[in-house]
mmCIF file of C-alpha atoms in Angstrom:
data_model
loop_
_atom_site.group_PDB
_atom_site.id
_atom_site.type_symbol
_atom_site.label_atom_id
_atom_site.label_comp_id
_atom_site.label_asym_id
_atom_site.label_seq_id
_atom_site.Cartn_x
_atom_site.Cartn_y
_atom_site.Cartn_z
ATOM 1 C CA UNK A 18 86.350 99.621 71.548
ATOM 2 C CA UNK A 19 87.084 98.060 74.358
ATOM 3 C CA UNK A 20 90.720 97.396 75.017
ATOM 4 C CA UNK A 21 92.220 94.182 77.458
ATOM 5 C CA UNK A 22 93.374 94.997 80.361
ATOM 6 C CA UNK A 23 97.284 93.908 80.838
ATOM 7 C CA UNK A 24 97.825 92.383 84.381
ATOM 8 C CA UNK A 25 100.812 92.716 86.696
ATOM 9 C CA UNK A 26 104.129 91.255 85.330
ATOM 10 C CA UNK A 27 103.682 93.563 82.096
ATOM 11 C CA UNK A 28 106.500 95.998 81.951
ATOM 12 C CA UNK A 29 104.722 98.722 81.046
ATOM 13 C CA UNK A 30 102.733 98.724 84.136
ATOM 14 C CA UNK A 31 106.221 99.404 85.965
ATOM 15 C CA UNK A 32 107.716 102.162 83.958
ATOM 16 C CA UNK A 33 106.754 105.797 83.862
ATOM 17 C CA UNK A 34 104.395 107.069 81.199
ATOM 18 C CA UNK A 35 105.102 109.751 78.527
ATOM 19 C CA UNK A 36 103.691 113.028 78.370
ATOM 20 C CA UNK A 37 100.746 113.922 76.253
ATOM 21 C CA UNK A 38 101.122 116.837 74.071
ATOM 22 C CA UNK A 39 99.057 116.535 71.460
ATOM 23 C CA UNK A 40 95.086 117.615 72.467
ATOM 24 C CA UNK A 41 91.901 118.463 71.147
ATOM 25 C CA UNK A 42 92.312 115.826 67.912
ATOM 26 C CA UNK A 43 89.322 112.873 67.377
ATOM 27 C CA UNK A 44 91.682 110.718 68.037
ATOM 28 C CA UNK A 45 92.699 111.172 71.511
ATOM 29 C CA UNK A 46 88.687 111.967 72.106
ATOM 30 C CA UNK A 47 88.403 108.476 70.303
ATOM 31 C CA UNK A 48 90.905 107.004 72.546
ATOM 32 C CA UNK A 49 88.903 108.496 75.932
ATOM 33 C CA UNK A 50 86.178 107.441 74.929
ATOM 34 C CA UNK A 51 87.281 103.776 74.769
ATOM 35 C CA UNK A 52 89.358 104.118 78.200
ATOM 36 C CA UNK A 53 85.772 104.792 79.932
ATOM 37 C CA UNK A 54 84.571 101.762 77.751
ATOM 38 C CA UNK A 55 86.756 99.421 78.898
ATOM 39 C CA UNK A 56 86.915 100.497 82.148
ATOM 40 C CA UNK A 57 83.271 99.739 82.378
ATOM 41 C CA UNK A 58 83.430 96.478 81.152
ATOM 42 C CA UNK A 59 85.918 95.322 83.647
ATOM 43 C CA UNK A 60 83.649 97.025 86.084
ATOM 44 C CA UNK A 61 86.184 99.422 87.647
ATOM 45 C CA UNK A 62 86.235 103.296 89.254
ATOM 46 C CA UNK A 63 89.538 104.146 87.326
ATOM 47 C CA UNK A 64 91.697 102.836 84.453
ATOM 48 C CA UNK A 65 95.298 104.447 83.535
ATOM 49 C CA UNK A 66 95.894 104.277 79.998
ATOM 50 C CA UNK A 67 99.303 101.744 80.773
ATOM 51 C CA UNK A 68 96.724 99.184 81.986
ATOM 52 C CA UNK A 69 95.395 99.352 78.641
ATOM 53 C CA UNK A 70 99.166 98.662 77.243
ATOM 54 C CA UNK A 71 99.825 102.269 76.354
ATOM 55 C CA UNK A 72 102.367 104.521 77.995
ATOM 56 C CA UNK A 73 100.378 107.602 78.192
ATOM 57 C CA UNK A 74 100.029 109.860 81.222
ATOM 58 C CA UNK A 75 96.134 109.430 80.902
ATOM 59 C CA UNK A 76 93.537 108.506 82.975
ATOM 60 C CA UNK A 77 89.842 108.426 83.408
ATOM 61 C CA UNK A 78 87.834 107.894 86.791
ATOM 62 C CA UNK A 79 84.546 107.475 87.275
ATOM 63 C CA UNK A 80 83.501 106.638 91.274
ATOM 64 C CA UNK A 81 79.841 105.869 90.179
ATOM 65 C CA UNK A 82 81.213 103.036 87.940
ATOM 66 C CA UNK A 83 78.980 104.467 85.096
ATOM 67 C CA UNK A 84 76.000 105.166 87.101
ATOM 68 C CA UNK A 85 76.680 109.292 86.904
ATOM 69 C CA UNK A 86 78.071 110.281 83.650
ATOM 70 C CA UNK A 87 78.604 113.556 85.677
ATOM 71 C CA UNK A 88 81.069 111.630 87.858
ATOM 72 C CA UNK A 89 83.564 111.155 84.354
ATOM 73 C CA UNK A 90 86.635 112.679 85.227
ATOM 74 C CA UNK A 91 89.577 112.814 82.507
ATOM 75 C CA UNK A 92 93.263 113.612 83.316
ATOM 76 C CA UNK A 93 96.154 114.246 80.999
ATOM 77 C CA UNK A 94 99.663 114.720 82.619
ATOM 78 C CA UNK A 95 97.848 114.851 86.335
ATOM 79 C CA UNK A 96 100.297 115.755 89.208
ATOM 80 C CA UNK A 97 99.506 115.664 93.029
ATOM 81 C CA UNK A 98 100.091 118.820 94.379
ATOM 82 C CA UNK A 99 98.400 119.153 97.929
ATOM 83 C CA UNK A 100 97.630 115.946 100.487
ATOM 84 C CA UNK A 101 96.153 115.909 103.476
ATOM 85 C CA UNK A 102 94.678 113.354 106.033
ATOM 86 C CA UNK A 103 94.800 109.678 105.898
ATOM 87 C CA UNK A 104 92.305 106.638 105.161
ATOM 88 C CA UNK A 105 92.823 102.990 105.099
ATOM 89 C CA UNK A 106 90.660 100.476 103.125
ATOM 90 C CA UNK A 107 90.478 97.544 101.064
ATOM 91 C CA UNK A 108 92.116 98.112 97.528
ATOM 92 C CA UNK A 109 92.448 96.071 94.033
ATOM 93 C CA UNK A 110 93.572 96.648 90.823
ATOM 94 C CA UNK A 111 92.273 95.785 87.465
ATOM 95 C CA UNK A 112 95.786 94.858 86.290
ATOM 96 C CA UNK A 113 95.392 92.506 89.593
ATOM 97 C CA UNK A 114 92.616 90.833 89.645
ATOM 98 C CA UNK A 115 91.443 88.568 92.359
ATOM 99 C CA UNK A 116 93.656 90.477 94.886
ATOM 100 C CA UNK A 117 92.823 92.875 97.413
ATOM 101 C CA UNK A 118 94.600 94.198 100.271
ATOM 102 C CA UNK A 119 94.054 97.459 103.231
ATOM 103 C CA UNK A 120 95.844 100.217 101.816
ATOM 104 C CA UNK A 121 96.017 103.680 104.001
ATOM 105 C CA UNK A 122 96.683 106.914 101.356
ATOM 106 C CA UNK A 123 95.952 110.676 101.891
ATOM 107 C CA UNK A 124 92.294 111.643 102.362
ATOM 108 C CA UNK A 125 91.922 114.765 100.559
ATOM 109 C CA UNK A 126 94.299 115.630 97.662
ATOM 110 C CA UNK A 127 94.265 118.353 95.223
ATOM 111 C CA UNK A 128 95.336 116.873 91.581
ATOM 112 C CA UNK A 129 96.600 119.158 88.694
ATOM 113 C CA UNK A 130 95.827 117.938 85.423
ATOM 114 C CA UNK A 131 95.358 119.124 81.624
ATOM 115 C CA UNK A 132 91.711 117.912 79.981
ATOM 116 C CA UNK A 133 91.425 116.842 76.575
ATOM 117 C CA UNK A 134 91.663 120.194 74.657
ATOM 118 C CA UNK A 135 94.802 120.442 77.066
ATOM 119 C CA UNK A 136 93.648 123.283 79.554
ATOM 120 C CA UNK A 137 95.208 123.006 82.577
ATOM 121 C CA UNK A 138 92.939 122.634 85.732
ATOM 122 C CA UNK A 139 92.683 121.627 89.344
ATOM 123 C CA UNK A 140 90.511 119.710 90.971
ATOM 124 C CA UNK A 141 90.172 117.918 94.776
ATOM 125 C CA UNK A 142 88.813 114.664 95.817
ATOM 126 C CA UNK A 143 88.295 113.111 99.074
ATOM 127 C CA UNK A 144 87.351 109.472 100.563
ATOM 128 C CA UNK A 145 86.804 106.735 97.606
ATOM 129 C CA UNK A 146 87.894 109.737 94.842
ATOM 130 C CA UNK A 147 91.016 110.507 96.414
ATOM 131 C CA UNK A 148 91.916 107.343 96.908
ATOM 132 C CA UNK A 149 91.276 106.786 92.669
ATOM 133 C CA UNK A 150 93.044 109.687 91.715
ATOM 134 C CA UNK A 151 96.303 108.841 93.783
ATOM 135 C CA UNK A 152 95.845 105.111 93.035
ATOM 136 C CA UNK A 153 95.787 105.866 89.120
ATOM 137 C CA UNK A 154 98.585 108.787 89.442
ATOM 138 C CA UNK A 155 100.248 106.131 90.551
ATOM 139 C CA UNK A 156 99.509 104.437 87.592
ATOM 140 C CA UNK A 157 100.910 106.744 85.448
ATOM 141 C CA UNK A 158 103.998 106.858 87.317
ATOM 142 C CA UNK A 159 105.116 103.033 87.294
ATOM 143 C CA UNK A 160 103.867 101.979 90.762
ATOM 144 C CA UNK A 161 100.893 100.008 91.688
ATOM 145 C CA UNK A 162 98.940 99.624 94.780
ATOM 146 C CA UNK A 163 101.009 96.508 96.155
ATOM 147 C CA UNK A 164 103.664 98.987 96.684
ATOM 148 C CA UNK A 165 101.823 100.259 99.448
ATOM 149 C CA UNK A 166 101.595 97.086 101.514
ATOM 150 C CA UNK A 167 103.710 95.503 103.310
ATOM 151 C CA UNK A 168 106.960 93.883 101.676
ATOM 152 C CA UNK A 169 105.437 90.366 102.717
ATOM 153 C CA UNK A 170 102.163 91.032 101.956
ATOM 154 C CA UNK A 171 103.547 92.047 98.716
ATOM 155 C CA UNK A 172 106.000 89.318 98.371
ATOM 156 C CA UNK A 173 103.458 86.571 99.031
ATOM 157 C CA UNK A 174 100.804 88.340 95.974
ATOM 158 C CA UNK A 175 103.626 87.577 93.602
ATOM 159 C CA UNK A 176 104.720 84.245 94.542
ATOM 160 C CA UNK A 177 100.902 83.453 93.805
ATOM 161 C CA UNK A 178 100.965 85.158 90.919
ATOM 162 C CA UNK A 179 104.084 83.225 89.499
ATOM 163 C CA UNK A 180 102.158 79.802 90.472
ATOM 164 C CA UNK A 181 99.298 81.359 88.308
ATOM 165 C CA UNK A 182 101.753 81.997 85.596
ATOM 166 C CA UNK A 183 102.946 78.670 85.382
ATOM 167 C CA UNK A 184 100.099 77.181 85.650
ATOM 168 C CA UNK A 185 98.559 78.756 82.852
ATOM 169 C CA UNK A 186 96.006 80.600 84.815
ATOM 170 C CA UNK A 187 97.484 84.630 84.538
ATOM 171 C CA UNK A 188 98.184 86.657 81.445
#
């Protein structure tokens, strides 16, 4: 099933997600399976299951945008525990579409997470799958990627948006 994606001005993309505690059942595999789905079908590397309107700490990642079903990666509850480095490049967010602005984050970062039978594992990305996993940690935590950019920068994105809204052309 693939699910809509909610776009910026939804509260839920703003508030921190609940933990998961309940693993290994068909219908959180169900409910994985339809994150990767629908993050296909909007043709992005990463969705974060509040994009999809649910306040789960969950996300799935896929850098090869479905070319390498090796590439899949699932996290439950994920937490950042080691940065290092920086990078800057161009950014967007399914949640924002048509918007895309230089963002610098950490290089290499180790991420501890729990996978869907809820064993706890870690695992380190650099470049484009650093920059995922901290983007949708993020996610899960009630900040997106304009938070990164400069107050204008991020000022000016949501007076567009608002002219979108009233317009009839957002939502």
């Amino acid at each position: 099933m693939v699910y809509p994606i909610v776009k910026l001005g939804d509260p839920v993309l703003e508030r921190e997600a609940e933990t998961v505690t309940e693993f290994g059942t068909p219908e959180l595999e169900k409910f994985l399976a339809d994150m990767f789905e629908s993050m296909y079908a909007a043709k992005g590397v990463g969705l974060a299951a509040p994009q999809i309107g649910i306040g789960k700490r969950i996300a799935v990642i896929d850098t090869s945008a479905g070319e390498d079903h090796g590439d899949r990666v699932v996290l439950i509850n994920p937490e950042v525990i080691s940065r290092e480095g920086a990078q800057t490049s161009e950014e967007g967010c399914l949640s924002i579409p048509g918007f895309r602005e230089n963002v610098t984050r950490h290089n290499k970062v180790i991420v501890r997470a729990q996978n869907a039978k809820g064993e706890w594992f870690e695992m380190t990305g650099e470049g484009l799958l650093a920059r995922a996993l901290l983007h949708e940690t993020d996610h899960l935590d009630g900040t997106l990627y304009i938070m990164h950019v400069s107050p204008l920068k991020r000022d000016l994105i949501r007076r567009k948006i608002r002219k979108m809204q009233k317009l009839g052309e957002w939502g």
